[in-house]
Amino acid sequence: MVRGKTEIKRIENATSRQVTFSKRRNGLLKKAFELSVLCDAEVALIVFSPRGKLYEFSSSRFHRKTTKPRGDRSRTSSIQN
């Protein structure tokens, strides 16, 4: 089954918008991980939710080269290779 193109515009329904954000965020984090493994690339990705929660991914080599920010870590979700 072939899907049509999705029109890129703001989703007005808050629940649908949150669900879409979560699914796309997870897909983006997965793609970043795959890129780092398949291509032996150093990858870092930072995503902020609409409410300001931080989600991040960094490949293990990239993670060692950077320092973690100091501050409120209670709003952070981190995924590392």
PDB file of C-alpha atoms in Angstrom:
ATOM      1  CA  MET A   1       0.000   0.000   0.000  1.00  0.00           C
ATOM      2  CA  VAL A   2       1.413   3.378  -1.023  1.00  0.00           C
ATOM      3  CA  ARG A   3       1.002   6.365   1.248  1.00  0.00           C
ATOM      4  CA  GLY A   4       0.416   9.825  -0.118  1.00  0.00           C
ATOM      5  CA  LYS A   5       2.490  12.832   0.817  1.00  0.00           C
ATOM      6  CA  THR A   6       1.711  14.305   4.208  1.00  0.00           C
ATOM      7  CA  GLU A   7       1.028  18.011   4.213  1.00  0.00           C
ATOM      8  CA  ILE A   8       3.497  19.685   6.554  1.00  0.00           C
ATOM      9  CA  LYS A   9       1.552  22.070   8.751  1.00  0.00           C
ATOM     10  CA  ARG A  10       0.923  22.524  12.465  1.00  0.00           C
ATOM     11  CA  ILE A  11      -1.377  19.904  13.993  1.00  0.00           C
ATOM     12  CA  GLU A  12      -4.144  21.811  15.751  1.00  0.00           C
ATOM     13  CA  ASN A  13      -5.363  18.991  18.017  1.00  0.00           C
ATOM     14  CA  ALA A  14      -3.073  18.985  21.083  1.00  0.00           C
ATOM     15  CA  THR A  15      -3.365  15.240  21.722  1.00  0.00           C
ATOM     16  CA  SER A  16      -2.625  14.336  18.109  1.00  0.00           C
ATOM     17  CA  ARG A  17       0.264  16.806  18.088  1.00  0.00           C
ATOM     18  CA  GLN A  18       1.798  15.198  21.208  1.00  0.00           C
ATOM     19  CA  VAL A  19       1.409  11.674  19.811  1.00  0.00           C
ATOM     20  CA  THR A  20       2.988  12.744  16.511  1.00  0.00           C
ATOM     21  CA  PHE A  21       5.848  14.460  18.350  1.00  0.00           C
ATOM     22  CA  SER A  22       6.567  11.341  20.412  1.00  0.00           C
ATOM     23  CA  LYS A  23       6.513   9.004  17.411  1.00  0.00           C
ATOM     24  CA  ARG A  24       8.650  11.264  15.238  1.00  0.00           C
ATOM     25  CA  ARG A  25      11.085  11.942  18.094  1.00  0.00           C
ATOM     26  CA  ASN A  26      11.576   8.221  18.634  1.00  0.00           C
ATOM     27  CA  GLY A  27      12.059   7.689  14.902  1.00  0.00           C
ATOM     28  CA  LEU A  28      14.580  10.513  14.726  1.00  0.00           C
ATOM     29  CA  LEU A  29      16.554   9.144  17.691  1.00  0.00           C
ATOM     30  CA  LYS A  30      16.560   5.694  16.080  1.00  0.00           C
ATOM     31  CA  LYS A  31      17.822   7.141  12.778  1.00  0.00           C
ATOM     32  CA  ALA A  32      20.608   9.008  14.595  1.00  0.00           C
ATOM     33  CA  PHE A  33      21.687   5.770  16.286  1.00  0.00           C
ATOM     34  CA  GLU A  34      21.574   3.840  13.003  1.00  0.00           C
ATOM     35  CA  LEU A  35      23.623   6.516  11.229  1.00  0.00           C
ATOM     36  CA  SER A  36      26.296   6.369  13.933  1.00  0.00           C
ATOM     37  CA  VAL A  37      26.543   2.569  13.745  1.00  0.00           C
ATOM     38  CA  LEU A  38      26.204   1.982   9.997  1.00  0.00           C
ATOM     39  CA  CYS A  39      28.478   4.808   8.875  1.00  0.00           C
ATOM     40  CA  ASP A  40      30.805   4.916  11.892  1.00  0.00           C
ATOM     41  CA  ALA A  41      29.844   8.575  12.214  1.00  0.00           C
ATOM     42  CA  GLU A  42      29.978  10.823  15.244  1.00  0.00           C
ATOM     43  CA  VAL A  43      26.391  11.926  15.773  1.00  0.00           C
ATOM     44  CA  ALA A  44      24.754  14.261  18.266  1.00  0.00           C
ATOM     45  CA  LEU A  45      21.062  15.136  18.331  1.00  0.00           C
ATOM     46  CA  ILE A  46      19.187  17.492  20.639  1.00  0.00           C
ATOM     47  CA  VAL A  47      15.380  17.787  20.633  1.00  0.00           C
ATOM     48  CA  PHE A  48      13.263  19.990  22.888  1.00  0.00           C
ATOM     49  CA  SER A  49       9.603  19.099  23.387  1.00  0.00           C
ATOM     50  CA  PRO A  50       6.938  21.812  23.202  1.00  0.00           C
ATOM     51  CA  ARG A  51       7.011  21.860  27.017  1.00  0.00           C
ATOM     52  CA  GLY A  52      10.779  22.295  27.089  1.00  0.00           C
ATOM     53  CA  LYS A  53      11.872  18.754  27.971  1.00  0.00           C
ATOM     54  CA  LEU A  54      15.258  17.881  26.502  1.00  0.00           C
ATOM     55  CA  TYR A  55      15.878  14.631  24.598  1.00  0.00           C
ATOM     56  CA  GLU A  56      19.382  13.921  23.382  1.00  0.00           C
ATOM     57  CA  PHE A  57      21.428  11.277  21.618  1.00  0.00           C
ATOM     58  CA  SER A  58      25.158  11.146  21.121  1.00  0.00           C
ATOM     59  CA  SER A  59      27.358   8.407  19.751  1.00  0.00           C
ATOM     60  CA  SER A  60      29.786   7.055  22.326  1.00  0.00           C
ATOM     61  CA  ARG A  61      32.836   8.679  20.713  1.00  0.00           C
ATOM     62  CA  PHE A  62      31.089  12.025  20.380  1.00  0.00           C
ATOM     63  CA  HIS A  63      29.840  11.817  23.955  1.00  0.00           C
ATOM     64  CA  ARG A  64      33.386  11.437  25.279  1.00  0.00           C
ATOM     65  CA  LYS A  65      34.514  14.552  23.397  1.00  0.00           C
ATOM     66  CA  THR A  66      31.887  16.831  24.889  1.00  0.00           C
ATOM     67  CA  THR A  67      31.094  17.924  28.393  1.00  0.00           C
ATOM     68  CA  LYS A  68      27.635  17.696  29.841  1.00  0.00           C
ATOM     69  CA  PRO A  69      25.897  20.984  30.569  1.00  0.00           C
ATOM     70  CA  ARG A  70      25.549  21.982  34.164  1.00  0.00           C
ATOM     71  CA  GLY A  71      22.051  22.774  35.301  1.00  0.00           C
ATOM     72  CA  ASP A  72      18.662  21.216  35.889  1.00  0.00           C
ATOM     73  CA  ARG A  73      18.961  17.583  34.724  1.00  0.00           C
ATOM     74  CA  SER A  74      15.440  16.694  35.932  1.00  0.00           C
ATOM     75  CA  ARG A  75      14.016  17.722  32.544  1.00  0.00           C
ATOM     76  CA  THR A  76      16.476  15.677  30.501  1.00  0.00           C
ATOM     77  CA  SER A  77      16.103  12.341  28.756  1.00  0.00           C
ATOM     78  CA  SER A  78      19.307  10.934  27.314  1.00  0.00           C
ATOM     79  CA  ILE A  79      19.948   8.042  24.959  1.00  0.00           C
ATOM     80  CA  GLN A  80      23.519   6.963  24.344  1.00  0.00           C
ATOM     81  CA  ASN A  81      25.061   4.361  22.084  1.00  0.00           C
TER      82      ASN A  81
END
